[in-house]
XYZ file of C-alpha atoms in Angstrom:
214
model
C 0.015 -0.007 0.001
C 1.549 3.261 -1.157
C -1.161 5.672 0.006
C -4.651 6.011 1.458
C -7.267 8.426 0.141
C -10.128 9.658 2.333
C -13.401 11.029 1.044
C -14.721 13.919 3.159
C -18.513 14.280 3.459
C -20.085 11.322 5.215
C -16.800 9.426 5.497
C -14.271 11.622 7.291
C -16.800 13.992 8.837
C -20.490 13.776 9.630
C -21.606 16.524 7.259
C -24.465 14.867 5.352
C -26.867 16.186 8.015
C -25.384 19.670 7.581
C -25.820 19.472 3.802
C -29.456 18.441 4.308
C -30.023 21.371 6.655
C -28.475 23.943 4.303
C -30.190 22.479 1.210
C -33.547 22.527 3.007
C -33.027 26.170 4.007
C -32.037 27.234 0.512
C -35.048 25.478 -0.997
C -37.306 27.206 1.533
C -35.949 30.521 0.229
C -37.094 29.373 -3.208
C -40.535 28.467 -1.844
C -39.965 24.749 -2.365
C -39.764 21.634 -0.212
C -36.633 19.502 0.190
C -36.489 16.002 1.659
C -33.945 13.334 2.500
C -35.074 11.533 -0.664
C -34.017 14.548 -2.715
C -30.629 14.601 -0.977
C -30.114 10.892 -1.731
C -30.009 11.729 -5.443
C -26.950 13.957 -4.861
C -24.754 12.096 -2.348
C -21.129 12.197 -3.421
C -21.838 14.525 -6.320
C -20.652 18.016 -7.258
C -22.051 21.419 -6.326
C -23.003 21.982 -9.971
C -25.092 18.827 -9.959
C -26.737 19.897 -6.703
C -27.562 23.394 -7.937
C -28.953 22.128 -11.255
C -31.136 19.587 -9.460
C -32.433 22.159 -6.948
C -33.422 24.545 -9.739
C -35.148 21.648 -11.520
C -37.056 20.564 -8.410
C -38.033 24.082 -7.317
C -38.813 25.489 -10.742
C -37.485 28.800 -9.385
C -36.232 31.525 -11.683
C -32.978 32.131 -9.764
C -29.527 32.311 -11.412
C -27.471 29.186 -10.762
C -24.612 31.387 -9.531
C -26.841 32.877 -6.827
C -28.003 29.482 -5.616
C -24.417 28.254 -5.696
C -23.299 31.137 -3.411
C -26.161 30.571 -0.989
C -25.065 26.941 -0.653
C -21.381 27.751 -0.138
C -22.058 30.563 2.347
C -24.448 28.369 4.316
C -22.082 25.415 4.472
C -19.033 27.453 5.435
C -20.982 29.243 8.174
C -22.334 25.981 9.573
C -18.980 24.186 9.443
C -17.188 27.105 11.089
C -19.122 26.234 14.248
C -17.355 22.861 14.344
C -17.375 19.479 12.625
C -17.872 15.987 13.954
C -15.248 13.491 12.865
C -16.719 10.115 12.079
C -16.029 7.328 14.588
C -12.711 5.604 13.869
C -11.483 8.225 11.393
C -8.992 9.938 13.690
C -7.527 6.661 14.890
C -7.097 5.409 11.334
C -5.544 8.702 10.185
C -3.130 8.766 13.103
C -2.190 5.110 12.540
C -1.437 5.648 8.867
C 0.689 8.706 9.599
C 2.573 6.841 12.352
C 3.448 4.132 9.837
C 4.539 6.660 7.227
C 1.726 5.991 4.769
C 0.892 9.129 2.741
C -2.721 10.265 3.100
C -4.801 12.513 0.800
C -8.257 14.053 1.232
C -10.252 13.724 -1.994
C -13.639 15.443 -2.087
C -16.252 16.611 -4.561
C -16.867 19.632 -2.323
C -15.465 23.041 -3.209
C -12.223 24.319 -1.716
C -13.966 26.844 0.576
C -16.046 24.060 2.108
C -13.102 21.668 2.416
C -11.057 24.427 4.070
C -13.821 24.945 6.639
C -13.779 21.217 7.451
C -9.972 21.050 7.600
C -9.872 23.831 10.187
C -11.645 21.434 12.490
C -9.952 18.198 11.421
C -6.393 19.482 10.871
C -4.902 20.232 7.456
C -1.560 18.922 8.672
C -2.987 15.396 8.804
C -3.044 15.224 4.987
C -0.172 15.137 2.521
C -2.444 16.333 -0.289
C -5.949 17.718 -0.707
C -7.983 17.432 -3.915
C -11.277 19.378 -4.172
C -13.747 20.107 -6.959
C -11.721 23.246 -7.732
C -8.692 21.110 -8.591
C -10.241 18.928 -11.295
C -12.188 19.246 -14.526
C -14.472 16.310 -13.803
C -15.677 15.335 -10.313
C -16.744 11.922 -9.013
C -17.897 9.450 -10.391
C -15.125 10.295 -12.874
C -11.759 8.863 -11.727
C -9.958 12.199 -12.206
C -10.035 13.232 -8.508
C -8.339 10.020 -7.384
C -5.928 9.954 -10.303
C -4.993 13.526 -9.396
C -4.341 12.552 -5.768
C -2.105 9.663 -6.885
C -0.171 11.989 -9.166
C 0.337 14.561 -6.410
C 1.706 11.906 -4.086
C 3.740 10.168 -6.771
C 2.059 6.777 -6.199
C 0.377 4.145 -8.371
C -3.443 4.091 -8.085
C -3.439 0.294 -8.103
C -1.389 0.366 -4.897
C -3.711 2.829 -3.110
C -6.768 2.293 -0.936
C -9.743 4.667 -1.034
C -12.169 5.123 1.846
C -15.622 6.184 0.644
C -19.237 6.315 1.757
C -21.204 6.765 -1.487
C -21.751 4.753 -4.669
C -20.589 7.806 -6.636
C -17.267 7.925 -4.807
C -16.821 4.173 -4.961
C -17.337 4.285 -8.746
C -14.680 6.995 -9.042
C -12.173 5.056 -6.960
C -12.818 1.806 -8.798
C -12.475 3.507 -12.195
C -9.129 4.923 -11.035
C -7.929 1.383 -10.270
C -7.843 1.760 -6.474
C -8.949 -0.705 -3.843
C -11.929 0.525 -1.827
C -13.218 0.444 1.730
C -16.870 1.511 1.688
C -18.682 2.753 4.760
C -22.222 3.388 3.378
C -24.016 6.391 4.830
C -27.100 7.574 2.922
C -27.062 4.960 0.139
C -26.061 1.249 0.184
C -22.871 -0.032 -1.407
C -22.552 -3.645 -2.504
C -19.456 -5.776 -1.831
C -17.262 -6.541 -4.842
C -13.765 -7.832 -5.626
C -11.198 -5.375 -4.274
C -13.825 -3.756 -2.093
C -14.461 -4.096 1.637
C -17.846 -2.894 2.905
C -18.038 -2.169 6.627
C -20.560 -0.461 8.953
C -18.015 1.938 10.467
C -14.372 2.971 10.274
C -14.028 1.528 13.768
C -14.204 -1.866 12.039
C -11.171 -1.153 9.851
C -7.510 -1.688 10.606
C -4.444 -0.726 8.630
C -3.847 -4.428 8.008
C -7.321 -4.576 6.440
C -6.304 -1.805 4.059
C -3.068 -3.508 3.129
C -4.889 -6.788 2.477
C -6.900 -5.114 -0.289
C -3.814 -4.146 -2.278
C -2.610 -6.757 -4.823
C 0.553 -8.578 -3.726
């Protein structure tokens, strides 16, 4: 194993509830209703996808750029009050760093949102950070994970990705990485080269290494 890549929302930090709260508030401003079922369509996706879908659902005549800014401002404000690290994430991060395994954060969220999370988690815990601002195509395209591998100078096939959404898992698999999936909003099915667990507390560094081809 040459490196480990962590997804952010729903995997590293418990932000899916924050997203739901901000999305619901923005939709209320548009005079529309937002539910957990709506959110499920967007888990692991980009801000552009979220904004386009919200405009479609609401039917509101609001510029996409305005809606985009409402979302970013709301998320940054909410996250500045603190973030909750998912159970087992800190221990796994610390263990990887203690063993000298490079670690990257790879998220479909924008840089401003990732920066707000990293203030609470610790930017120094990651050797590289890849956000939606750093790529042309976000998950499920493999570009984010291929970018992380390039930044760290490692081979994707010798890296393990930790994800919570089918969108992120698809991106990691397409990049050639092994995957540990911790499903949050949507289920993820087991597959060759993929370990599905209920929590990061169930994962050890030896489990990660076992996923990498000998």
